[in-house]
mmCIF file of C-alpha atoms and ligand atoms in Angstrom:
data_model
loop_
_atom_site.group_PDB
_atom_site.id
_atom_site.type_symbol
_atom_site.label_atom_id
_atom_site.label_comp_id
_atom_site.label_asym_id
_atom_site.label_seq_id
_atom_site.Cartn_x
_atom_site.Cartn_y
_atom_site.Cartn_z
ATOM 1 C CA UNK A 1 8.697 -21.867 -1.949
ATOM 2 C CA UNK A 2 9.713 -24.154 0.874
ATOM 3 C CA UNK A 3 10.403 -22.348 4.123
ATOM 4 C CA UNK A 4 12.574 -24.666 6.228
ATOM 5 C CA UNK A 5 12.015 -22.642 9.413
ATOM 6 C CA UNK A 6 8.291 -23.280 9.540
ATOM 7 C CA UNK A 7 6.346 -23.639 12.773
ATOM 8 C CA UNK A 8 2.632 -22.897 12.617
ATOM 9 C CA UNK A 9 0.958 -20.717 15.222
ATOM 10 C CA UNK A 10 -2.609 -21.705 16.113
ATOM 11 C CA UNK A 11 -5.351 -19.163 15.539
ATOM 12 C CA UNK A 12 -3.826 -17.411 12.533
ATOM 13 C CA UNK A 13 -5.400 -17.271 9.068
ATOM 14 C CA UNK A 14 -4.303 -20.097 6.711
ATOM 15 C CA UNK A 15 -3.730 -17.706 3.856
ATOM 16 C CA UNK A 16 -3.379 -13.934 3.472
ATOM 17 C CA UNK A 17 -3.449 -11.580 0.528
ATOM 18 C CA UNK A 18 -0.356 -9.429 0.317
ATOM 19 C CA UNK A 19 -1.458 -6.151 -1.253
ATOM 20 C CA UNK A 20 1.709 -4.880 -2.952
ATOM 21 C CA UNK A 21 2.172 -1.092 -2.898
ATOM 22 C CA UNK A 22 5.823 -0.772 -4.054
ATOM 23 C CA UNK A 23 5.188 0.805 -7.472
ATOM 24 C CA UNK A 24 2.849 3.401 -5.933
ATOM 25 C CA UNK A 25 3.711 4.094 -2.277
ATOM 26 C CA UNK A 26 7.330 3.072 -2.868
ATOM 27 C CA UNK A 27 8.087 5.109 -5.944
ATOM 28 C CA UNK A 28 5.998 8.174 -4.984
ATOM 29 C CA UNK A 29 8.579 9.010 -2.342
ATOM 30 C CA UNK A 30 11.764 8.528 -4.345
ATOM 31 C CA UNK A 31 13.936 11.644 -4.627
ATOM 32 C CA UNK A 32 14.354 10.994 -8.368
ATOM 33 C CA UNK A 33 11.723 10.180 -10.942
ATOM 34 C CA UNK A 34 12.160 6.547 -11.949
ATOM 35 C CA UNK A 35 11.998 5.963 -15.735
ATOM 36 C CA UNK A 36 8.709 4.543 -16.959
ATOM 37 C CA UNK A 37 10.375 1.410 -18.431
ATOM 38 C CA UNK A 38 11.829 0.612 -14.994
ATOM 39 C CA UNK A 39 8.353 0.994 -13.458
ATOM 40 C CA UNK A 40 6.901 -1.388 -16.058
ATOM 41 C CA UNK A 41 9.606 -3.944 -15.389
ATOM 42 C CA UNK A 42 9.052 -3.606 -11.619
ATOM 43 C CA UNK A 43 5.343 -4.345 -12.008
ATOM 44 C CA UNK A 44 6.053 -7.288 -14.352
ATOM 45 C CA UNK A 45 8.589 -8.771 -11.929
ATOM 46 C CA UNK A 46 6.123 -8.464 -9.037
ATOM 47 C CA UNK A 47 3.454 -10.327 -11.013
ATOM 48 C CA UNK A 48 5.999 -12.996 -11.981
ATOM 49 C CA UNK A 49 6.878 -13.419 -8.279
ATOM 50 C CA UNK A 50 3.262 -14.367 -7.578
ATOM 51 C CA UNK A 51 1.599 -11.077 -6.649
ATOM 52 C CA UNK A 52 -2.093 -11.041 -7.511
ATOM 53 C CA UNK A 53 -2.693 -7.427 -6.486
ATOM 54 C CA UNK A 54 -0.216 -4.674 -7.356
ATOM 55 C CA UNK A 55 -1.063 -1.033 -6.676
ATOM 56 C CA UNK A 56 0.498 0.394 -9.790
ATOM 57 C CA UNK A 57 0.417 4.197 -9.727
ATOM 58 C CA UNK A 58 -1.670 7.272 -8.808
ATOM 59 C CA UNK A 59 -3.939 9.486 -10.866
ATOM 60 C CA UNK A 60 -3.365 12.452 -8.561
ATOM 61 C CA UNK A 61 -2.525 15.996 -9.577
ATOM 62 C CA UNK A 62 0.915 15.634 -11.265
ATOM 63 C CA UNK A 63 2.224 18.821 -9.618
ATOM 64 C CA UNK A 64 1.579 17.215 -6.235
ATOM 65 C CA UNK A 65 3.443 13.969 -6.913
ATOM 66 C CA UNK A 66 5.802 14.447 -9.885
ATOM 67 C CA UNK A 67 7.282 11.002 -9.268
ATOM 68 C CA UNK A 68 4.040 9.444 -10.583
ATOM 69 C CA UNK A 69 3.213 12.075 -13.198
ATOM 70 C CA UNK A 70 3.794 9.417 -15.878
ATOM 71 C CA UNK A 71 0.746 7.378 -14.757
ATOM 72 C CA UNK A 72 -0.963 7.713 -18.175
ATOM 73 C CA UNK A 73 2.183 6.675 -20.046
ATOM 74 C CA UNK A 74 2.839 3.816 -17.631
ATOM 75 C CA UNK A 75 -0.597 2.267 -18.041
ATOM 76 C CA UNK A 76 -0.737 2.787 -21.829
ATOM 77 C CA UNK A 77 2.134 0.441 -22.467
ATOM 78 C CA UNK A 78 1.857 -1.914 -19.522
ATOM 79 C CA UNK A 79 1.079 -5.610 -19.832
ATOM 80 C CA UNK A 80 -1.769 -6.670 -17.536
ATOM 81 C CA UNK A 81 -1.953 -10.369 -16.768
ATOM 82 C CA UNK A 82 -5.259 -12.160 -16.295
ATOM 83 C CA UNK A 83 -5.943 -12.914 -12.627
ATOM 84 C CA UNK A 84 -3.815 -9.988 -11.417
ATOM 85 C CA UNK A 85 -5.451 -6.841 -10.031
ATOM 86 C CA UNK A 86 -3.733 -3.522 -10.803
ATOM 87 C CA UNK A 87 -5.457 -0.890 -8.596
ATOM 88 C CA UNK A 88 -4.502 2.780 -8.827
ATOM 89 C CA UNK A 89 -4.929 5.683 -6.402
ATOM 90 C CA UNK A 90 -7.645 8.179 -7.368
ATOM 91 C CA UNK A 91 -8.540 11.220 -5.245
ATOM 92 C CA UNK A 92 -11.151 12.975 -7.363
ATOM 93 C CA UNK A 93 -13.287 12.842 -10.500
ATOM 94 C CA UNK A 94 -10.469 14.129 -12.712
ATOM 95 C CA UNK A 95 -8.365 11.207 -11.482
ATOM 96 C CA UNK A 96 -11.242 8.811 -12.125
ATOM 97 C CA UNK A 97 -11.646 10.080 -15.701
ATOM 98 C CA UNK A 98 -7.965 9.396 -16.323
ATOM 99 C CA UNK A 99 -8.194 5.928 -14.773
ATOM 100 C CA UNK A 100 -11.260 5.042 -16.852
ATOM 101 C CA UNK A 101 -9.468 6.094 -20.042
ATOM 102 C CA UNK A 102 -6.960 3.345 -19.340
ATOM 103 C CA UNK A 103 -9.494 0.616 -18.586
ATOM 104 C CA UNK A 104 -8.603 0.447 -14.900
ATOM 105 C CA UNK A 105 -10.855 -2.035 -13.029
ATOM 106 C CA UNK A 106 -10.005 -1.121 -9.438
ATOM 107 C CA UNK A 107 -9.225 2.162 -7.704
ATOM 108 C CA UNK A 108 -8.358 3.264 -4.183
ATOM 109 C CA UNK A 109 -9.477 6.500 -2.573
ATOM 110 C CA UNK A 110 -7.427 7.795 0.340
ATOM 111 C CA UNK A 111 -8.983 9.662 3.234
ATOM 112 C CA UNK A 112 -7.389 11.196 6.278
ATOM 113 C CA UNK A 113 -8.330 10.530 9.903
ATOM 114 C CA UNK A 114 -6.983 13.954 10.895
ATOM 115 C CA UNK A 115 -7.773 17.535 9.938
ATOM 116 C CA UNK A 116 -4.175 18.618 9.330
ATOM 117 C CA UNK A 117 -3.292 15.736 7.025
ATOM 118 C CA UNK A 118 -6.539 16.166 5.075
ATOM 119 C CA UNK A 119 -5.425 19.717 4.338
ATOM 120 C CA UNK A 120 -1.807 18.861 3.597
ATOM 121 C CA UNK A 121 -2.404 15.761 1.464
ATOM 122 C CA UNK A 122 -5.706 16.565 -0.225
ATOM 123 C CA UNK A 123 -6.137 20.326 0.098
ATOM 124 C CA UNK A 124 -9.497 19.555 1.745
ATOM 125 C CA UNK A 125 -10.837 19.485 5.300
ATOM 126 C CA UNK A 126 -11.818 16.406 7.262
ATOM 127 C CA UNK A 127 -15.393 17.094 6.161
ATOM 128 C CA UNK A 128 -14.903 18.256 2.569
ATOM 129 C CA UNK A 129 -12.730 15.242 1.676
ATOM 130 C CA UNK A 130 -15.999 13.274 1.589
ATOM 131 C CA UNK A 131 -17.523 15.724 -0.885
ATOM 132 C CA UNK A 132 -14.568 14.929 -3.143
ATOM 133 C CA UNK A 133 -14.764 11.143 -2.697
ATOM 134 C CA UNK A 134 -18.502 10.644 -2.875
ATOM 135 C CA UNK A 135 -18.988 11.211 -6.643
ATOM 136 C CA UNK A 136 -15.776 9.298 -7.361
ATOM 137 C CA UNK A 137 -17.036 6.161 -5.623
ATOM 138 C CA UNK A 138 -20.564 6.499 -7.028
ATOM 139 C CA UNK A 139 -19.330 6.835 -10.617
ATOM 140 C CA UNK A 140 -16.684 4.126 -10.186
ATOM 141 C CA UNK A 141 -19.319 1.683 -8.917
ATOM 142 C CA UNK A 142 -21.592 2.605 -11.859
ATOM 143 C CA UNK A 143 -18.736 1.603 -14.155
ATOM 144 C CA UNK A 144 -18.401 -1.724 -12.309
ATOM 145 C CA UNK A 145 -15.076 -0.865 -10.660
ATOM 146 C CA UNK A 146 -13.988 -2.126 -7.267
ATOM 147 C CA UNK A 147 -13.144 0.672 -4.834
ATOM 148 C CA UNK A 148 -10.796 0.326 -1.886
ATOM 149 C CA UNK A 149 -10.420 3.054 0.735
ATOM 150 C CA UNK A 150 -7.456 4.020 2.824
ATOM 151 C CA UNK A 151 -7.654 5.946 6.043
ATOM 152 C CA UNK A 152 -4.324 7.582 6.873
ATOM 153 C CA UNK A 153 -2.846 8.688 10.214
ATOM 154 C CA UNK A 154 -4.757 5.953 12.071
ATOM 155 C CA UNK A 155 -2.360 5.880 15.000
ATOM 156 C CA UNK A 156 -0.769 9.310 15.100
ATOM 157 C CA UNK A 157 -0.185 12.402 13.050
ATOM 158 C CA UNK A 158 3.037 14.496 12.945
ATOM 159 C CA UNK A 159 1.115 17.707 13.720
ATOM 160 C CA UNK A 160 -1.718 16.526 15.985
ATOM 161 C CA UNK A 161 -0.084 13.662 17.924
ATOM 162 C CA UNK A 162 -1.977 10.453 18.764
ATOM 163 C CA UNK A 163 -5.190 10.014 16.768
ATOM 164 C CA UNK A 164 -8.239 9.148 18.893
ATOM 165 C CA UNK A 165 -9.520 5.662 18.014
ATOM 166 C CA UNK A 166 -13.107 6.931 17.774
ATOM 167 C CA UNK A 167 -12.081 9.490 15.156
ATOM 168 C CA UNK A 168 -10.425 6.793 13.016
ATOM 169 C CA UNK A 169 -13.501 4.568 13.259
ATOM 170 C CA UNK A 170 -15.831 7.449 12.326
ATOM 171 C CA UNK A 171 -13.804 8.364 9.212
ATOM 172 C CA UNK A 172 -13.193 4.701 8.293
ATOM 173 C CA UNK A 173 -16.874 3.749 8.557
ATOM 174 C CA UNK A 174 -17.888 6.790 6.527
ATOM 175 C CA UNK A 175 -15.447 5.754 3.772
ATOM 176 C CA UNK A 176 -16.766 2.168 3.782
ATOM 177 C CA UNK A 177 -20.334 3.477 3.696
ATOM 178 C CA UNK A 178 -19.623 5.224 0.393
ATOM 179 C CA UNK A 179 -19.510 1.698 -1.072
ATOM 180 C CA UNK A 180 -15.866 0.660 -0.702
ATOM 181 C CA UNK A 181 -15.229 -3.082 -0.447
ATOM 182 C CA UNK A 182 -12.205 -2.742 1.840
ATOM 183 C CA UNK A 183 -10.651 -0.249 4.243
ATOM 184 C CA UNK A 184 -6.900 -0.166 4.719
ATOM 185 C CA UNK A 185 -5.800 1.241 8.075
ATOM 186 C CA UNK A 186 -2.736 3.373 7.358
ATOM 187 C CA UNK A 187 -0.015 3.963 9.901
ATOM 188 C CA UNK A 188 1.402 6.646 7.640
ATOM 189 C CA UNK A 189 4.241 7.666 9.982
ATOM 190 C CA UNK A 190 4.806 4.263 11.611
ATOM 191 C CA UNK A 191 4.116 5.223 15.242
ATOM 192 C CA UNK A 192 1.635 2.431 16.084
ATOM 193 C CA UNK A 193 2.386 -0.470 18.392
ATOM 194 C CA UNK A 194 0.692 -3.906 18.587
ATOM 195 C CA UNK A 195 -1.774 -3.226 21.424
ATOM 196 C CA UNK A 196 -2.988 -0.156 19.561
ATOM 197 C CA UNK A 197 -3.554 -2.299 16.452
ATOM 198 C CA UNK A 198 -5.617 -4.829 18.407
ATOM 199 C CA UNK A 199 -7.660 -2.037 19.996
ATOM 200 C CA UNK A 200 -8.314 -0.390 16.628
ATOM 201 C CA UNK A 201 -9.504 -3.611 14.968
ATOM 202 C CA UNK A 202 -11.754 -4.268 17.974
ATOM 203 C CA UNK A 203 -13.124 -0.725 17.783
ATOM 204 C CA UNK A 204 -14.190 -1.458 14.184
ATOM 205 C CA UNK A 205 -16.102 -4.473 15.533
ATOM 206 C CA UNK A 206 -13.644 -7.039 14.131
ATOM 207 C CA UNK A 207 -11.533 -7.621 11.022
ATOM 208 C CA UNK A 208 -14.281 -7.807 8.408
ATOM 209 C CA UNK A 209 -13.346 -5.672 5.327
ATOM 210 C CA UNK A 210 -10.186 -4.383 7.044
ATOM 211 C CA UNK A 211 -6.648 -4.389 5.680
ATOM 212 C CA UNK A 212 -3.541 -2.960 7.357
ATOM 213 C CA UNK A 213 -0.859 -0.677 5.961
ATOM 214 C CA UNK A 214 2.181 -0.177 8.157
ATOM 215 C CA UNK A 215 5.139 2.110 7.567
ATOM 216 C CA UNK A 216 8.206 0.944 9.444
ATOM 217 C CA UNK A 217 9.568 4.240 10.809
ATOM 218 C CA UNK A 218 9.900 2.924 14.376
ATOM 219 C CA UNK A 219 10.572 -0.726 13.447
ATOM 220 C CA UNK A 220 7.105 -1.825 14.542
ATOM 221 C CA UNK A 221 5.609 -2.891 11.220
ATOM 222 C CA UNK A 222 6.116 -6.658 11.603
ATOM 223 C CA UNK A 223 4.982 -6.714 15.240
ATOM 224 C CA UNK A 224 1.931 -4.681 14.256
ATOM 225 C CA UNK A 225 1.211 -7.083 11.419
ATOM 226 C CA UNK A 226 1.353 -10.019 13.808
ATOM 227 C CA UNK A 227 -1.182 -8.278 16.059
ATOM 228 C CA UNK A 228 -3.428 -7.682 13.047
ATOM 229 C CA UNK A 229 -3.172 -11.347 11.995
ATOM 230 C CA UNK A 230 -4.101 -12.424 15.506
ATOM 231 C CA UNK A 231 -7.104 -10.104 15.318
ATOM 232 C CA UNK A 232 -8.138 -11.896 12.088
ATOM 233 C CA UNK A 233 -7.030 -9.425 9.393
ATOM 234 C CA UNK A 234 -6.174 -11.261 6.145
ATOM 235 C CA UNK A 235 -5.097 -8.446 3.806
ATOM 236 C CA UNK A 236 -1.673 -6.958 4.502
ATOM 237 C CA UNK A 237 -0.152 -4.081 2.511
ATOM 238 C CA UNK A 238 3.594 -4.185 1.916
ATOM 239 C CA UNK A 239 6.189 -2.867 -0.496
ATOM 240 C CA UNK A 240 8.875 -4.966 -2.125
ATOM 241 C CA UNK A 241 12.260 -3.720 -0.991
ATOM 242 C CA UNK A 242 10.677 -1.734 1.866
ATOM 243 C CA UNK A 243 10.605 1.469 -0.164
ATOM 244 C CA UNK A 244 7.887 4.049 0.422
ATOM 245 C CA UNK A 245 6.604 7.038 2.342
ATOM 246 C CA UNK A 246 4.345 9.978 1.834
ATOM 247 C CA UNK A 247 5.722 13.279 0.494
ATOM 248 C CA UNK A 248 3.055 15.129 2.530
ATOM 249 C CA UNK A 249 3.798 13.513 5.909
ATOM 250 C CA UNK A 250 6.978 14.466 7.686
ATOM 251 C CA UNK A 251 8.805 11.440 9.067
ATOM 252 C CA UNK A 252 7.021 8.873 6.933
ATOM 253 C CA UNK A 253 9.589 6.250 5.919
ATOM 254 C CA UNK A 254 9.375 2.983 4.006
ATOM 255 C CA UNK A 255 6.498 0.535 4.110
ATOM 256 C CA UNK A 256 6.762 -2.862 5.690
ATOM 257 C CA UNK A 257 9.034 -4.762 3.274
ATOM 258 C CA UNK A 258 7.195 -7.530 1.423
ATOM 259 C CA UNK A 259 10.191 -9.852 1.875
ATOM 260 C CA UNK A 260 10.233 -9.403 5.675
ATOM 261 C CA UNK A 261 6.481 -10.022 5.762
ATOM 262 C CA UNK A 262 6.745 -13.138 3.593
ATOM 263 C CA UNK A 263 9.566 -14.576 5.691
ATOM 264 C CA UNK A 264 7.396 -14.230 8.789
ATOM 265 C CA UNK A 265 4.195 -15.504 7.150
ATOM 266 C CA UNK A 266 5.793 -18.559 5.557
ATOM 267 C CA UNK A 267 7.573 -19.251 8.840
ATOM 268 C CA UNK A 268 4.184 -19.196 10.557
ATOM 269 C CA UNK A 269 2.768 -21.572 7.942
ATOM 270 C CA UNK A 270 0.545 -18.855 6.439
ATOM 271 C CA UNK A 271 0.250 -19.175 2.635
ATOM 272 C CA UNK A 272 0.822 -16.151 0.398
ATOM 273 C CA UNK A 273 1.418 -17.635 -3.074
ATOM 274 C CA UNK A 274 4.598 -15.539 -3.258
ATOM 275 C CA UNK A 275 8.053 -16.653 -4.324
ATOM 276 C CA UNK A 276 10.504 -15.136 -1.820
ATOM 277 C CA UNK A 277 13.714 -15.621 -3.859
ATOM 278 C CA UNK A 278 12.040 -13.906 -6.844
ATOM 279 C CA UNK A 279 11.012 -10.977 -4.612
ATOM 280 C CA UNK A 280 14.539 -10.674 -3.207
ATOM 281 C CA UNK A 281 15.960 -10.735 -6.733
ATOM 282 C CA UNK A 282 13.511 -7.968 -7.688
ATOM 283 C CA UNK A 283 14.618 -5.860 -4.715
ATOM 284 C CA UNK A 284 18.280 -6.308 -5.554
ATOM 285 C CA UNK A 285 17.540 -5.253 -9.138
ATOM 286 C CA UNK A 286 15.456 -2.274 -7.924
ATOM 287 C CA UNK A 287 18.126 -1.170 -5.455
ATOM 288 C CA UNK A 288 20.612 -1.039 -8.339
ATOM 289 C CA UNK A 289 18.145 1.055 -10.352
ATOM 290 C CA UNK A 290 17.537 3.429 -7.410
ATOM 291 C CA UNK A 291 21.207 3.580 -6.496
ATOM 292 C CA UNK A 292 20.813 2.638 -2.843
ATOM 293 C CA UNK A 293 20.416 -0.576 -0.846
ATOM 294 C CA UNK A 294 17.037 -1.897 0.292
ATOM 295 C CA UNK A 295 16.249 -1.294 3.986
ATOM 296 C CA UNK A 296 14.732 -4.812 4.170
ATOM 297 C CA UNK A 297 16.527 -7.143 6.594
ATOM 298 C CA UNK A 298 15.564 -10.206 4.552
ATOM 299 C CA UNK A 299 16.907 -8.633 1.360
ATOM 300 C CA UNK A 300 20.138 -7.874 3.193
ATOM 301 C CA UNK A 301 20.330 -11.469 4.483
ATOM 302 C CA UNK A 302 19.443 -13.230 1.233
ATOM 303 C CA UNK A 303 20.204 -10.681 -1.451
ATOM 304 C CA UNK A 304 23.896 -11.346 -2.082
ATOM 305 C CA UNK A 305 24.874 -14.192 -4.429
ATOM 306 C CA UNK A 306 25.242 -17.457 -2.524
ATOM 307 C CA UNK A 307 23.791 -16.188 0.753
ATOM 308 C CA UNK A 308 20.371 -17.834 0.472
ATOM 309 C CA UNK A 309 21.979 -21.258 0.777
ATOM 310 C CA UNK A 310 19.886 -23.671 2.796
ATOM 311 C CA UNK A 311 17.561 -20.995 4.117
ATOM 312 C CA UNK A 312 15.215 -20.634 1.154
ATOM 313 C CA UNK A 313 14.584 -23.269 -1.489
ATOM 314 C CA UNK A 314 12.344 -23.325 -4.540
HETATM 315 P P1 LIG B 401 -6.088 20.838 -5.654
HETATM 316 O O1 LIG B 401 -4.849 21.619 -5.858
HETATM 317 O O2 LIG B 401 -7.070 21.256 -4.591
HETATM 318 O O3 LIG B 401 -6.826 20.606 -7.049
HETATM 319 O O4 LIG B 401 -5.581 19.372 -5.344
HETATM 320 P P2 LIG B 401 -8.159 21.259 -7.607
HETATM 321 O O5 LIG B 401 -9.272 20.314 -7.413
HETATM 322 O O6 LIG B 401 -8.309 22.654 -7.078
HETATM 323 O O7 LIG B 401 -7.814 21.362 -9.188
HETATM 324 C C1 LIG B 401 -6.805 22.276 -9.643
HETATM 325 C C2 LIG B 401 -6.254 21.867 -11.002
HETATM 326 O O8 LIG B 401 -5.630 20.595 -10.887
HETATM 327 C C3 LIG B 401 -7.340 21.721 -12.053
HETATM 328 O O9 LIG B 401 -6.757 22.120 -13.292
HETATM 329 C C4 LIG B 401 -7.583 20.256 -12.137
HETATM 330 O O10 LIG B 401 -8.046 19.774 -13.379
HETATM 331 C C5 LIG B 401 -6.184 19.683 -11.834
HETATM 332 P P3 LIG B 401 -7.083 23.569 -13.919
HETATM 333 O O11 LIG B 401 -8.579 23.589 -14.080
HETATM 334 O O12 LIG B 401 -6.592 24.568 -12.934
HETATM 335 O O13 LIG B 401 -6.317 23.544 -15.200
HETATM 336 N N1 LIG B 401 -6.315 18.367 -11.226
HETATM 337 C C6 LIG B 401 -5.832 17.221 -11.737
HETATM 338 N N2 LIG B 401 -5.074 16.945 -12.816
HETATM 339 C C7 LIG B 401 -4.778 15.642 -13.048
HETATM 340 N N3 LIG B 401 -5.178 14.622 -12.241
HETATM 341 C C8 LIG B 401 -5.914 14.866 -11.139
HETATM 342 C C9 LIG B 401 -6.262 16.215 -10.856
HETATM 343 N N4 LIG B 401 -6.955 16.755 -9.844
HETATM 344 C C10 LIG B 401 -6.999 18.079 -10.085
HETATM 345 N N5 LIG B 401 -6.320 13.863 -10.363
HETATM 346 C C11 LIG B 401 -5.822 17.027 -5.076
HETATM 347 C C12 LIG B 401 -6.443 18.373 -4.828
HETATM 348 C C13 LIG B 401 -6.589 15.974 -4.285
HETATM 349 C C14 LIG B 401 -5.900 16.721 -6.565
HETATM 350 C C15 LIG B 401 -4.332 17.056 -4.631
HETATM 351 O O14 LIG B 401 -4.300 17.413 -3.292
HETATM 352 C C16 LIG B 401 -3.612 15.751 -4.823
HETATM 353 O O15 LIG B 401 -3.355 15.328 -5.963
HETATM 354 N N6 LIG B 401 -3.210 15.088 -3.694
HETATM 355 C C17 LIG B 401 -2.577 13.797 -3.728
HETATM 356 C C18 LIG B 401 -1.442 13.717 -2.748
HETATM 357 C C19 LIG B 401 -0.850 12.334 -2.779
HETATM 358 O O16 LIG B 401 -0.867 11.650 -3.798
HETATM 359 N N7 LIG B 401 -0.280 11.895 -1.634
HETATM 360 C C20 LIG B 401 0.296 10.593 -1.531
HETATM 361 C C21 LIG B 401 -0.686 9.472 -1.549
HETATM 362 S S1 LIG B 401 -1.508 9.213 0.014
HETATM 363 C C22 LIG B 401 -0.458 8.169 0.895
HETATM 364 O O17 LIG B 401 0.649 7.945 0.485
HETATM 365 C C23 LIG B 401 -0.977 7.486 2.118
HETATM 366 C C24 LIG B 401 -1.292 5.992 1.903
HETATM 367 O O18 LIG B 401 -0.145 5.279 1.476
HETATM 368 C C25 LIG B 401 -1.823 5.344 3.207
HETATM 369 C C26 LIG B 401 -0.952 5.622 4.428
HETATM 370 O O19 LIG B 401 0.277 5.392 4.383
HETATM 371 O O20 LIG B 401 -1.535 6.042 5.429
HETATM 372 C C27 LIG B 401 -2.384 5.808 0.825
HETATM 373 MG MG1 LIG B 402 1.436 4.595 2.727
#
């Protein structure tokens, strides 16, 4: 894709990996359960648009997230392309068993930086969440899987307020030490601001093995991403169409929209391998399936027939 408004900024990475979370984080928060065929088509369209990592679903307790209760059915009939990673969320050994049955090669565990969210999202305490994750990671590694970790509520928590940076680093390091290859810093409720992002990456000792995961509740997700890029982070989570949220976190709204991220990255001369018009087309299709428009500004700007014009070319 040729981005005509392209002016490079010195000091940024040349290329980033966009870690797509739309089918998981996006669809887990939809009021209605999306049919499994629509989920399969969503994943296929994302791969066709150039995504090389698509977080596909969750093997959590179905009663907790009914929207993704069809994870087994989804993976049974889903085409998986060579060169594309299809990680799934797994909280416990039962989830791992289910993932292994489907030949999953990569999983993500998801810890909480705060006590209240650990209880609400995992039915565990800050401490006992590790007792749940430890055997999951050990067994997954034995099976040759790659394991990512999330740490949620990195900036603030709806019940506890701002999260102390030291607490996030302690939980994040402990998750990495289990044997995870990457740690995604989750701003679950979107309250972070760019200086906070810089401080958090510094507190981890730099960007090595870090990814970022911003929800856009307060409109800060792009600014926060820019701060993360400046700090050297090269893996950015985003959701096509800007859908998303967590059913167990009040006030969590959509993720950073992949299209808004790609517009900024390509404008900065940072390569992603993604085809923006194909992503916009996917969002327009998805919005029709979900029955409501995408919150993404780029989708709004480019998503109507004839509006892309000179602004985006193949
Ligand atoms: P629990 O109720 O404590 O479960 O839930 P349990 O361990 O007591 O087990 C009770 C029963 O559930 C047992 O069945 C288990 O087999 C079954 P029984 O013996 O009674 O017949 N069970 C399962 N069944 C299928 N699959 C499973 C499973 N696990 C147990 N995996 C649990 C504990 C962790 C399972 C629950 O709290 C849970 O599923 N939580 C997930 C919540 C969730 O998915 N939240 C959204 C994702 S996190 C997020 O969005 C944030 C993120 O995007 C980053 C950010 O934004 O910050 C990642
Ligand atoms: Mg999230």
